[in-house]
Coordinates of C-alpha atoms in Angstrom, one line a residue:
Chain A
M92 CA 136.8 51.3 151.1
N93 CA 136.6 52.6 147.4
I94 CA 133.1 53.6 146.8
T95 CA 131.6 53.4 142.9
L96 CA 128.7 55.9 142.2
N97 CA 126.9 55.7 139.2
Y98 CA 125.6 59.1 138.8
E99 CA 123.2 60.0 135.6
S100 CA 123.1 63.6 134.7
L101 CA 119.6 65.4 133.6
S102 CA 121.6 68.2 131.8
L103 CA 124.5 66.1 130.1
G104 CA 122.1 63.2 129.7
R105 CA 124.6 60.5 130.3
K106 CA 126.0 58.6 132.7
I107 CA 129.1 59.4 134.9
L108 CA 131.3 57.1 136.4
M109 CA 133.3 58.3 139.4
I110 CA 134.8 56.3 141.6
L111 CA 135.4 57.6 145.4
D112 CA 138.5 56.6 147.6
L113 CA 137.0 56.6 150.8
K114 CA 140.6 55.2 152.6
T115 CA 140.3 58.2 154.9
K116 CA 139.8 57.3 158.4
V117 CA 139.4 60.1 160.9
D118 CA 141.9 60.4 163.8
K119 CA 139.3 60.7 166.7
L120 CA 141.8 61.8 169.5
G121 CA 143.7 64.0 167.2
I122 CA 141.0 65.8 166.3
E123 CA 139.7 66.3 169.9
D124 CA 143.0 66.9 171.1
R125 CA 143.2 69.9 168.6
V126 CA 139.7 71.0 169.6
S127 CA 140.3 71.1 172.8
R128 CA 143.5 73.3 172.1
I129 CA 141.3 75.6 170.1
T130 CA 139.4 75.8 172.6
K131 CA 141.8 77.5 175.6
R132 CA 143.0 80.2 173.4
S133 CA 141.3 83.5 174.4
L134 CA 141.1 87.1 171.5
K135 CA 141.0 89.9 173.5
S136 CA 140.3 93.3 173.0
E137 CA 141.2 94.5 169.3
A138 CA 140.9 91.3 168.2
K139 CA 138.1 90.2 169.5
L140 CA 136.1 93.3 167.9
Q141 CA 136.9 92.6 164.9
G142 CA 135.8 88.7 165.5
L143 CA 132.2 90.1 166.5
K144 CA 131.6 91.9 164.0
M145 CA 132.8 89.0 161.2
I146 CA 130.7 86.4 163.1
L147 CA 127.8 89.4 162.7
S148 CA 128.3 89.5 159.1
M149 CA 128.3 85.5 159.0
I150 CA 125.2 84.4 160.4
D151 CA 122.2 82.9 158.8
L152 CA 119.1 84.3 160.6
T153 CA 117.0 81.4 160.8
T154 CA 113.5 80.9 161.6
L155 CA 112.4 76.7 161.0
E156 CA 109.3 76.9 163.1
G157 CA 106.0 75.4 162.3
M158 CA 104.8 78.8 164.1
D159 CA 106.3 80.8 161.1
T160 CA 104.0 83.3 160.3
D161 CA 104.5 86.4 157.6
K162 CA 104.8 88.9 159.6
R163 CA 107.7 86.7 161.7
V164 CA 109.4 86.4 158.8
E165 CA 108.8 90.1 157.7
Q166 CA 110.3 90.9 161.6
L167 CA 113.4 88.3 161.5
C168 CA 114.4 90.7 158.1
Y169 CA 114.1 93.7 159.5
K170 CA 116.2 92.6 161.8
A171 CA 118.5 91.3 160.0
T172 CA 118.7 94.7 158.3
H173 CA 119.0 96.8 161.4
L174 CA 120.9 94.9 163.7
H175 CA 121.7 97.6 166.2
Q176 CA 120.5 101.4 166.9
E177 CA 123.7 102.6 168.4
F178 CA 126.0 100.6 166.2
P179 CA 125.5 101.9 162.5
D180 CA 128.3 100.7 161.4
L181 CA 127.7 97.4 162.3
P182 CA 128.1 94.9 159.2
N183 CA 124.1 93.1 158.2
V184 CA 124.3 89.2 158.7
A185 CA 124.4 87.4 155.8
A186 CA 121.4 85.7 155.5
V187 CA 117.9 84.8 156.3
C188 CA 116.6 81.1 156.3
V189 CA 113.5 80.0 156.6
Y190 CA 110.9 77.7 155.1
P191 CA 110.3 77.4 151.6
N192 CA 106.5 78.8 152.1
M193 CA 107.8 81.9 153.3
V194 CA 110.8 83.0 150.5
K195 CA 108.5 85.2 148.9
T196 CA 107.9 87.2 151.9
A197 CA 111.6 87.2 153.0
S198 CA 112.9 87.7 149.8
N199 CA 110.2 90.4 148.9
F200 CA 111.5 92.5 152.4
L201 CA 114.9 92.2 151.3
K202 CA 115.3 92.6 148.2
D203 CA 116.6 96.2 147.9
S204 CA 119.2 94.3 151.0
E205 CA 122.5 92.7 150.2
V206 CA 121.2 90.0 152.6
K207 CA 120.6 86.8 151.1
V208 CA 117.0 84.4 151.3
A209 CA 118.2 80.9 152.6
S210 CA 114.9 78.1 152.0
V211 CA 115.3 75.0 153.7
A212 CA 114.1 72.4 150.8
T213 CA 114.3 68.7 150.3
A214 CA 111.0 67.8 152.9
F215 CA 113.2 69.6 155.7
P216 CA 113.8 68.1 158.6
S217 CA 113.6 64.7 157.9
G218 CA 114.2 64.4 154.4
N219 CA 112.2 61.6 153.9
S220 CA 109.9 62.4 150.6
S221 CA 110.1 61.0 146.8
L222 CA 112.7 62.7 144.9
E223 CA 110.3 63.8 142.6
V224 CA 108.8 66.4 145.7
K225 CA 111.8 67.5 146.6
I226 CA 113.1 68.1 143.3
Q227 CA 109.6 70.2 142.8
E228 CA 109.6 72.3 146.5
T229 CA 113.8 73.1 145.1
K230 CA 112.5 74.7 142.3
E231 CA 109.8 76.4 143.9
A232 CA 112.1 77.8 146.5
V233 CA 114.6 79.7 143.9
F234 CA 111.8 80.6 141.5
N235 CA 110.2 82.6 144.8
G236 CA 113.6 84.0 144.9
A237 CA 115.9 81.8 147.6
E238 CA 118.9 82.4 147.1
E239 CA 120.4 80.1 148.6
I240 CA 119.3 76.1 149.1
D241 CA 119.9 74.1 152.7
M242 CA 119.0 70.5 151.3
V243 CA 119.1 67.5 153.9
I244 CA 120.6 64.6 152.3
S245 CA 118.5 61.0 153.1
R246 CA 120.4 59.7 156.3
G247 CA 118.2 55.9 155.9
K248 CA 119.7 55.7 152.7
F249 CA 122.9 56.6 153.8
H250 CA 122.9 54.3 156.6
S251 CA 121.4 51.2 154.3
G252 CA 125.5 51.8 152.2
E253 CA 123.0 53.5 148.9
Y254 CA 125.7 56.2 149.2
N255 CA 124.8 56.3 145.2
Y256 CA 121.1 56.9 145.8
V257 CA 122.8 60.0 148.1
F258 CA 125.2 61.2 145.9
D259 CA 122.4 61.1 142.7
E260 CA 120.2 63.1 145.0
I261 CA 122.7 66.2 145.9
A262 CA 123.8 66.1 142.0
I263 CA 119.9 67.1 141.3
I264 CA 119.1 69.2 143.7
K265 CA 122.2 70.9 142.7
E266 CA 121.1 70.7 139.0
N267 CA 117.8 72.3 139.5
C268 CA 119.8 75.3 142.1
G269 CA 121.0 76.3 138.6
D270 CA 123.2 79.9 139.0
K271 CA 120.9 81.3 140.7
A272 CA 121.0 79.6 144.1
R273 CA 123.9 78.4 145.8
L274 CA 123.7 74.6 147.4
K275 CA 124.2 73.8 151.5
V276 CA 123.7 70.4 152.0
I277 CA 122.7 69.6 155.9
L278 CA 124.7 66.2 156.6
E279 CA 122.6 66.3 159.9
T280 CA 125.4 64.4 161.9
G281 CA 123.5 64.1 164.9
E282 CA 122.1 61.1 163.4
L283 CA 125.7 59.9 161.2
G284 CA 127.1 58.5 164.1
D285 CA 131.1 58.4 164.2
Y286 CA 134.0 60.5 162.5
D287 CA 133.9 58.6 160.0
H288 CA 130.5 58.5 158.5
I289 CA 130.8 62.2 159.2
R290 CA 134.1 62.3 156.9
L291 CA 132.5 60.0 154.2
A292 CA 128.8 61.6 154.0
S293 CA 130.9 65.3 153.5
E294 CA 133.0 63.8 150.7
I295 CA 129.7 62.7 149.1
A296 CA 128.1 65.8 149.4
I297 CA 131.1 67.5 148.1
K298 CA 131.9 65.7 145.2
A299 CA 128.5 65.6 144.4
G300 CA 128.5 69.3 144.1
A301 CA 127.6 71.2 147.6
D302 CA 128.7 74.7 147.2
F303 CA 128.2 74.8 151.2
I304 CA 128.7 71.4 153.6
K305 CA 126.6 72.0 157.2
T306 CA 125.9 70.2 159.9
S307 CA 122.8 70.1 161.1
T308 CA 118.7 71.0 160.8
G309 CA 119.3 72.5 164.2
K310 CA 116.2 70.0 165.2
I311 CA 118.5 67.3 166.7
K312 CA 120.7 67.0 168.9
P313 CA 123.7 66.8 169.0
A314 CA 123.8 69.6 166.8
A315 CA 126.9 71.2 165.5
T316 CA 130.2 70.8 167.3
L317 CA 133.8 71.7 167.6
P318 CA 135.0 68.4 166.8
I319 CA 132.3 67.5 164.4
T320 CA 133.0 70.8 162.8
L321 CA 136.6 70.3 162.5
V322 CA 136.1 66.4 160.9
M323 CA 134.6 68.7 158.1
L324 CA 136.8 71.7 157.3
E325 CA 139.5 68.4 157.0
A326 CA 137.8 67.2 154.0
I327 CA 137.3 70.6 152.8
K328 CA 140.4 71.1 153.1
D329 CA 141.9 68.0 150.7
H330 CA 139.5 68.7 148.3
Y331 CA 140.5 72.1 148.2
Y332 CA 144.6 70.3 148.0
N333 CA 143.2 67.8 145.4
T334 CA 141.3 69.8 142.8
G335 CA 141.8 74.0 143.7
K336 CA 138.0 74.6 144.5
M337 CA 136.6 76.0 147.2
V338 CA 133.9 74.5 149.4
G339 CA 132.0 76.6 152.4
M340 CA 131.2 75.1 155.9
K341 CA 128.5 76.2 157.7
P342 CA 128.0 74.5 161.5
A343 CA 124.1 75.4 162.0
G344 CA 122.3 74.9 166.0
G345 CA 123.6 75.0 169.3
I346 CA 126.0 77.8 168.4
S347 CA 125.1 80.9 171.2
N348 CA 127.7 82.2 172.3
S349 CA 130.3 84.6 171.1
K350 CA 133.2 83.1 172.5
L351 CA 132.2 79.9 171.6
A352 CA 132.1 81.2 168.0
L353 CA 135.5 82.8 168.7
Q354 CA 136.0 79.4 168.7
Y355 CA 134.9 78.5 165.1
L356 CA 136.4 81.5 163.4
I357 CA 140.2 80.4 164.4
M358 CA 139.4 76.6 163.6
V359 CA 138.3 77.6 160.5
K360 CA 141.7 80.0 160.1
E361 CA 144.2 77.7 161.6
T362 CA 142.3 74.5 159.0
L363 CA 141.9 76.9 155.9
G364 CA 143.0 80.3 156.3
N365 CA 142.3 83.8 155.2
L366 CA 140.1 82.8 152.5
W367 CA 137.7 81.5 154.0
L368 CA 137.0 84.0 156.5
D369 CA 134.6 85.6 154.3
K370 CA 131.1 85.7 154.3
H371 CA 130.7 83.6 151.1
W372 CA 132.1 81.2 152.9
F373 CA 131.7 80.4 156.1
R374 CA 128.4 81.0 157.7
F375 CA 126.8 80.3 161.7
G376 CA 123.2 79.0 161.3
A377 CA 121.7 80.6 164.2
S378 CA 119.0 81.9 165.5
S379 CA 119.8 83.3 169.7
L380 CA 124.0 84.5 168.1
A381 CA 123.1 87.9 167.0
N382 CA 121.5 88.9 170.2
D383 CA 124.9 87.4 172.1
V384 CA 127.2 89.3 170.0
L385 CA 125.3 92.3 170.0
M386 CA 125.5 91.9 173.8
Q387 CA 129.3 91.4 173.9
L388 CA 130.2 94.4 171.7
L389 CA 127.9 96.7 173.7
K390 CA 129.4 95.4 176.6
Q391 CA 132.9 96.5 175.1
K392 CA 131.6 99.7 174.0
T393 CA 129.9 100.5 177.7
G394 CA 132.2 98.6 180.3
F395 CA 129.3 96.7 181.6
Y396 CA 127.1 93.5 181.3
Q397 CA 124.3 93.6 179.7
S398 CA 120.9 92.2 179.4
N399 CA 118.5 90.1 177.3
N400 CA 115.6 92.4 178.1
Y401 CA 116.8 95.7 176.0
F402 CA 117.2 93.6 172.5
S403 CA 114.8 92.0 170.3
K404 CA 113.3 88.8 170.6
D405 CA 114.5 86.2 168.6
Chain B
M182 CA 150.7 53.0 212.6
S183 CA 151.5 56.9 210.8
Q184 CA 150.2 59.1 211.8
R185 CA 146.6 60.3 209.7
I186 CA 146.8 63.8 208.1
K187 CA 144.6 65.5 208.5
V188 CA 142.3 66.1 204.9
L189 CA 141.5 69.9 204.5
K190 CA 138.7 71.4 202.7
T191 CA 139.3 73.2 199.3
Y192 CA 137.1 76.7 199.9
K193 CA 135.3 76.9 196.3
I194 CA 132.6 79.3 194.4
F195 CA 129.2 78.6 194.6
I196 CA 127.9 79.1 190.7
N197 CA 124.2 77.6 189.1
G198 CA 124.1 74.4 191.8
K199 CA 127.8 73.2 191.3
F200 CA 131.2 74.4 193.1
P201 CA 133.9 75.9 190.4
R202 CA 136.7 77.5 191.2
T203 CA 137.2 80.8 190.2
E204 CA 137.7 81.4 186.5
S205 CA 140.9 83.5 187.0
G206 CA 142.3 80.6 188.5
R207 CA 143.7 83.6 191.7
Y208 CA 143.3 83.2 195.2
T209 CA 144.4 84.4 198.7
Q210 CA 145.2 83.0 201.7
L211 CA 143.3 83.5 204.0
K212 CA 144.9 84.2 208.2
I213 CA 144.0 83.9 211.5
D214 CA 146.6 85.5 213.7
N215 CA 149.1 85.0 211.3
L216 CA 148.3 81.4 210.3
P217 CA 147.3 80.2 207.2
I218 CA 143.2 78.6 207.5
A219 CA 142.4 77.7 203.7
N220 CA 142.9 79.0 200.4
V221 CA 139.5 81.4 199.2
C222 CA 139.1 82.1 195.6
L223 CA 139.3 85.6 194.5
S224 CA 137.2 85.6 191.9
S225 CA 136.7 88.1 189.0
R226 CA 133.9 89.7 186.5
K227 CA 133.5 86.6 185.0
D228 CA 132.5 84.7 188.2
V229 CA 129.8 87.9 189.1
R230 CA 128.6 87.4 184.8
N231 CA 128.2 83.3 185.3
A232 CA 126.4 84.2 188.6
V233 CA 123.6 86.2 187.0
L234 CA 123.6 84.3 184.1
S235 CA 122.8 81.7 186.5
A236 CA 120.6 83.7 188.9
R237 CA 118.9 84.5 186.1
N238 CA 118.2 81.4 184.3
A239 CA 117.3 79.9 187.9
F240 CA 114.3 82.9 188.1
E241 CA 111.6 81.9 186.3
S242 CA 110.9 78.4 187.6
W243 CA 111.7 79.9 191.3
S244 CA 109.3 82.2 191.4
S245 CA 106.7 80.3 189.6
K246 CA 107.0 77.8 192.6
S247 CA 103.9 78.3 195.1
A248 CA 104.7 80.3 197.9
Y249 CA 103.5 77.1 200.0
N250 CA 106.4 74.7 198.3
R251 CA 109.3 77.5 198.6
S252 CA 108.6 77.5 202.4
Q253 CA 109.0 74.2 203.1
I254 CA 112.7 74.5 200.9
L255 CA 113.4 77.3 203.3
Y256 CA 112.5 75.3 206.3
R257 CA 114.3 72.7 204.7
I258 CA 117.9 74.5 205.1
A259 CA 117.1 75.2 208.6
E260 CA 116.8 71.5 209.3
I261 CA 120.1 70.9 207.7
I262 CA 121.6 73.5 209.1
E263 CA 120.7 72.0 212.4
G264 CA 122.2 69.2 211.5
N265 CA 125.6 70.5 210.5
K266 CA 125.6 73.2 213.6
S267 CA 128.9 71.2 214.9
Q268 CA 130.8 72.0 211.6
F269 CA 129.8 75.9 211.2
I270 CA 130.7 76.6 215.3
E271 CA 133.7 74.7 214.1
E272 CA 134.0 77.1 211.6
L273 CA 132.8 80.3 213.2
I274 CA 135.7 79.4 216.0
L275 CA 138.6 79.1 213.5
Q276 CA 137.3 82.3 211.9
G277 CA 138.0 83.8 215.6
E278 CA 134.9 84.4 217.1
D279 CA 134.5 82.8 220.9
S280 CA 132.6 79.6 220.9
K281 CA 129.4 81.3 223.3
K282 CA 129.3 83.7 220.8
A283 CA 129.7 81.0 218.1
I284 CA 126.8 78.9 219.4
L285 CA 124.5 81.7 219.6
E286 CA 125.5 82.8 216.3
I287 CA 124.5 79.7 214.7
D288 CA 121.4 79.2 216.7
Q289 CA 120.4 82.7 215.7
S290 CA 120.8 81.9 212.0
I291 CA 118.6 79.2 212.2
D292 CA 115.9 80.8 214.2
R293 CA 115.9 83.1 211.9
I294 CA 115.8 81.1 208.5
I295 CA 112.6 79.3 210.4
Y296 CA 111.3 82.4 211.3
F297 CA 111.1 83.6 207.8
A298 CA 110.6 80.8 206.1
G299 CA 106.8 81.2 207.2
W300 CA 106.4 84.5 205.4
P301 CA 106.3 83.3 201.6
D302 CA 102.4 82.6 201.7
K303 CA 101.9 85.3 204.0
I304 CA 103.4 88.3 202.2
N305 CA 100.3 89.0 199.9
P306 CA 97.2 88.0 201.8
I307 CA 99.1 90.9 204.1
F308 CA 100.8 93.9 201.6
G309 CA 98.4 92.8 198.3
S310 CA 95.2 95.0 198.6
V311 CA 91.7 95.8 196.5
N312 CA 92.3 99.4 196.3
P313 CA 88.6 101.6 195.7
V314 CA 88.7 103.3 192.7
A315 CA 85.9 105.7 191.2
S316 CA 85.2 103.9 188.0
S317 CA 83.7 100.4 187.3
H318 CA 87.2 98.5 187.6
F319 CA 88.1 95.5 190.2
N320 CA 91.7 97.0 191.0
F321 CA 93.9 95.5 193.0
T322 CA 97.5 95.6 193.9
I323 CA 99.7 92.4 194.2
L324 CA 104.0 92.4 194.7
E325 CA 106.0 90.2 192.7
P326 CA 109.4 89.8 193.2
M327 CA 111.3 91.8 191.0
G328 CA 114.2 89.3 189.5
V329 CA 117.6 88.9 190.0
V330 CA 119.2 90.3 193.4
G331 CA 122.9 91.4 194.2
I332 CA 123.9 91.2 197.4
V333 CA 127.0 92.4 199.3
A334 CA 126.7 90.9 202.6
P335 CA 128.4 92.3 205.7
E336 CA 131.8 91.8 206.5
E337 CA 130.8 91.1 210.8
N338 CA 128.4 88.0 211.7
S339 CA 129.5 85.9 208.2
L340 CA 126.7 83.4 209.1
L341 CA 123.9 85.2 210.6
G342 CA 125.0 88.4 208.0
L343 CA 124.8 86.0 205.3
I344 CA 121.8 84.2 205.8
S345 CA 120.0 88.3 206.6
S346 CA 121.1 88.9 203.2
I347 CA 120.2 85.8 201.6
I348 CA 116.7 84.5 202.7
P349 CA 114.5 87.5 203.2
V350 CA 116.0 88.0 199.3
I351 CA 114.8 84.4 198.1
L352 CA 111.4 83.6 200.0
S353 CA 109.5 85.6 197.6
G354 CA 111.3 84.1 194.5
N355 CA 114.0 86.3 193.9
T356 CA 117.6 85.0 192.4
C357 CA 120.7 86.1 194.0
L358 CA 124.3 86.3 194.0
A359 CA 126.4 86.9 196.9
I360 CA 129.4 88.3 197.7
V361 CA 130.7 87.1 201.3
S362 CA 132.4 88.3 204.2
E363 CA 135.9 89.0 203.1
K364 CA 137.6 88.8 205.9
L365 CA 135.6 85.6 207.1
P366 CA 134.4 84.0 203.8
L367 CA 134.1 80.1 205.3
C368 CA 130.9 79.2 206.4
A369 CA 129.6 80.7 203.6
I370 CA 130.7 78.0 201.4
S371 CA 129.7 75.5 204.0
L372 CA 126.3 77.8 204.2
A373 CA 126.3 76.8 200.2
E374 CA 126.6 73.4 200.6
V375 CA 123.9 72.9 202.4
I376 CA 121.5 75.3 200.1
S377 CA 122.7 72.6 197.4
N378 CA 121.4 70.4 199.3
S379 CA 118.0 71.4 200.1
D380 CA 115.5 71.4 197.3
V381 CA 116.7 75.0 196.8
P382 CA 117.0 74.9 192.5
N383 CA 120.4 75.4 191.1
G384 CA 120.9 79.3 190.4
V385 CA 118.7 80.3 193.0
V386 CA 121.6 81.2 195.4
N387 CA 125.2 82.3 193.9
I388 CA 128.1 82.6 196.8
I389 CA 131.0 83.7 195.5
T390 CA 134.4 84.7 197.5
G391 CA 136.5 87.7 196.5
S392 CA 137.3 91.4 196.8
K393 CA 134.2 94.0 197.7
D394 CA 135.8 96.5 196.0
E395 CA 136.8 94.7 192.8
L396 CA 133.2 92.7 192.6
A397 CA 130.6 95.6 193.6
P398 CA 131.1 97.6 190.9
H399 CA 130.3 95.1 188.7
I400 CA 127.0 93.8 189.9
A401 CA 126.3 97.5 190.3
Q402 CA 126.5 98.1 186.8
H403 CA 125.4 94.7 185.4
M404 CA 122.0 95.6 183.0
D405 CA 120.7 92.3 184.0
V406 CA 120.7 92.9 187.8
N407 CA 116.9 94.2 189.1
A408 CA 117.9 95.2 192.3
L409 CA 121.1 95.4 195.0
G410 CA 120.8 94.6 199.2
I411 CA 124.3 96.0 200.2
N412 CA 125.8 96.0 203.8
I413 CA 128.4 98.2 203.7
D414 CA 130.4 100.0 205.7
N415 CA 133.1 101.8 203.2
K416 CA 131.0 105.0 202.4
E417 CA 132.8 105.7 198.9
L418 CA 132.3 102.0 197.6
K419 CA 128.3 102.1 198.8
N420 CA 128.0 105.3 197.2
K421 CA 130.0 104.2 193.9
M422 CA 127.0 101.9 193.5
F423 CA 124.4 104.0 194.0
F424 CA 125.6 105.8 191.7
Q425 CA 126.2 102.7 189.0
A426 CA 122.9 100.8 190.0
S427 CA 121.3 104.1 188.3
N428 CA 122.6 102.9 184.9
N429 CA 119.0 100.6 184.4
L430 CA 117.7 102.2 187.2
K431 CA 118.3 99.4 189.5
R432 CA 116.6 99.5 193.6
V433 CA 119.2 100.0 196.3
V434 CA 118.6 98.6 199.5
D435 CA 120.7 99.5 202.2
V436 CA 120.6 96.5 204.4
S437 CA 123.5 98.4 206.7
K438 CA 121.1 100.4 208.2
Y439 CA 119.2 97.2 210.3
N440 CA 120.9 95.7 212.7
I441 CA 121.1 92.2 211.8
E442 CA 122.0 91.0 215.4
D443 CA 119.0 92.4 216.8
S444 CA 115.8 90.0 216.3
N445 CA 113.6 93.5 215.1
F446 CA 115.3 92.4 211.9
E447 CA 112.9 89.6 211.7
S448 CA 109.9 91.6 210.2
P449 CA 108.1 91.1 206.5
Y450 CA 109.0 94.8 205.5
I451 CA 112.4 93.6 205.0
V452 CA 111.2 91.2 202.6
K453 CA 108.5 93.9 201.2
K454 CA 112.3 95.7 200.1
F455 CA 112.6 93.5 197.5
M456 CA 109.5 93.3 195.7
E457 CA 107.3 95.3 193.4
A458 CA 103.7 96.0 193.2
K459 CA 101.7 95.4 190.5
T460 CA 98.3 96.9 189.7
T461 CA 95.9 95.5 187.7
W462 CA 92.9 97.5 186.6
H463 CA 90.1 94.7 186.0
P464 CA 86.9 96.3 184.0
I465 CA 84.0 95.0 185.5
E466 CA 80.6 94.0 182.9
K467 CA 77.5 93.9 184.8
D468 CA 76.2 89.9 185.3
F469 CA 72.8 90.0 185.6
T470 CA 72.7 86.3 186.9
S471 CA 74.4 87.4 190.1
T472 CA 74.2 89.9 192.9
N473 CA 78.4 90.1 192.4
N474 CA 79.9 92.6 190.8
Y475 CA 82.7 90.6 189.2

């Protein structure tokens, strides 16, 4: 299948004609077989310890609830910069991810730290709004200090076959992020159907200029899974081989324990290599994962299993 | 006609309402009089971890069920054991007990469940209190379940001992994980099958077979276990557990002090040991429209 994309660039002021060669079919059995072998792997002792610390540094601590308050966002920011008292040498998490109206609060709190402020945008989580509104929302979030924008694609348009629309939307949002913010494109894989669709959406997002592709909003089940992430990693790999450009990956939603997170790391390393084992190119969107990793680290240190009662509530 | 080959039971462990094999993949062969009887899971610390997790997840819904409902569910366990008596008797005999004693043990076990099944909605009426205080407060004390309780069941009386260890603990709303008799583990797994068939929610009771020396310390140290009910003869292991339990100030109840075979074991005081008293000070405001003070 060849898909022709016309993209009218705002900055260039002209139409770009792009022909996407989308013949790539995903080998479903191959993907699942590969994943099942990865899940049987086990990291122990020193390697596990390094892995756990790496996971911490890659977490986007997230609060995306209707009941979010300024205080709650501040509490999350505090947690992002003070993970655990007994471990002074722990890395901070990568970013704090909030709704656009909380960006100011978060960026005020985090202005002196390395932790980035990420904001969802484009009528998260449904994405059902006009392009003007989405652009406005993005601009506002960037203006208020968001260093990363997590946008959702229009799944309805995608399913109607309006790939042009999906592509243009991503490209326009990317232009509005400018050089101030990196763009993560949420495919919401739980609503896309089979692997071929996920592969297609990944390619559209990558070609349209995404800095990261991200699995899910966290509001739809199933959210991130290992096979879906592998399909997306393969799309990133092919893009890298073809163009030499790196694109980041962010699985989000449903990754709540360290064992699973370690398996994601193994998969990234074995699909994309060490270059991607860095918070600049790989993230976890999660809220309860950080506590589980801390509990594991403390288990390694003390020798006995920990309780949630002794860790901050998410 | 060819001779039929008997279908033997695979004895697995009981975690979160399911019967998984041990995570470690280890087994030990149970022998009675040097004859192999069954393969039994030699569980590892990861099975303990999974069991604690499942007990923790089950705690909220189990403890918030009405006491009367918990009563009914316990009663149901007894009903089902009564219907499966012959299987338990067979297993007790297989484990080396003589038939007379086996029948006695199963009867006593059922009666013991029935006895304790009456208690859930009576513990607080009897042990709770309204306390006289000098200030203008309505002051009352109620007993609440402690949370996740780690149980080490006795070696002898494999069925009665396990039932007497589990039932008084869970009736008040606690959830538990139990390490069962090393020498005689068969009945424990059959009891697990009964429990999984009797409306007891998944995770309220978790049953693990294996070496007590290996597993008990992990329960004693676990920060998410709130109390221990241990029935161990091995003094060294017992002392070690008392020491390790101090990590998160677990309460340790030494059940070996009680004679399980004695009917005097049937008392609400053993239930009370696995409960925590909560006292509430409720300010009294004088309301002139009533003669009552609160």
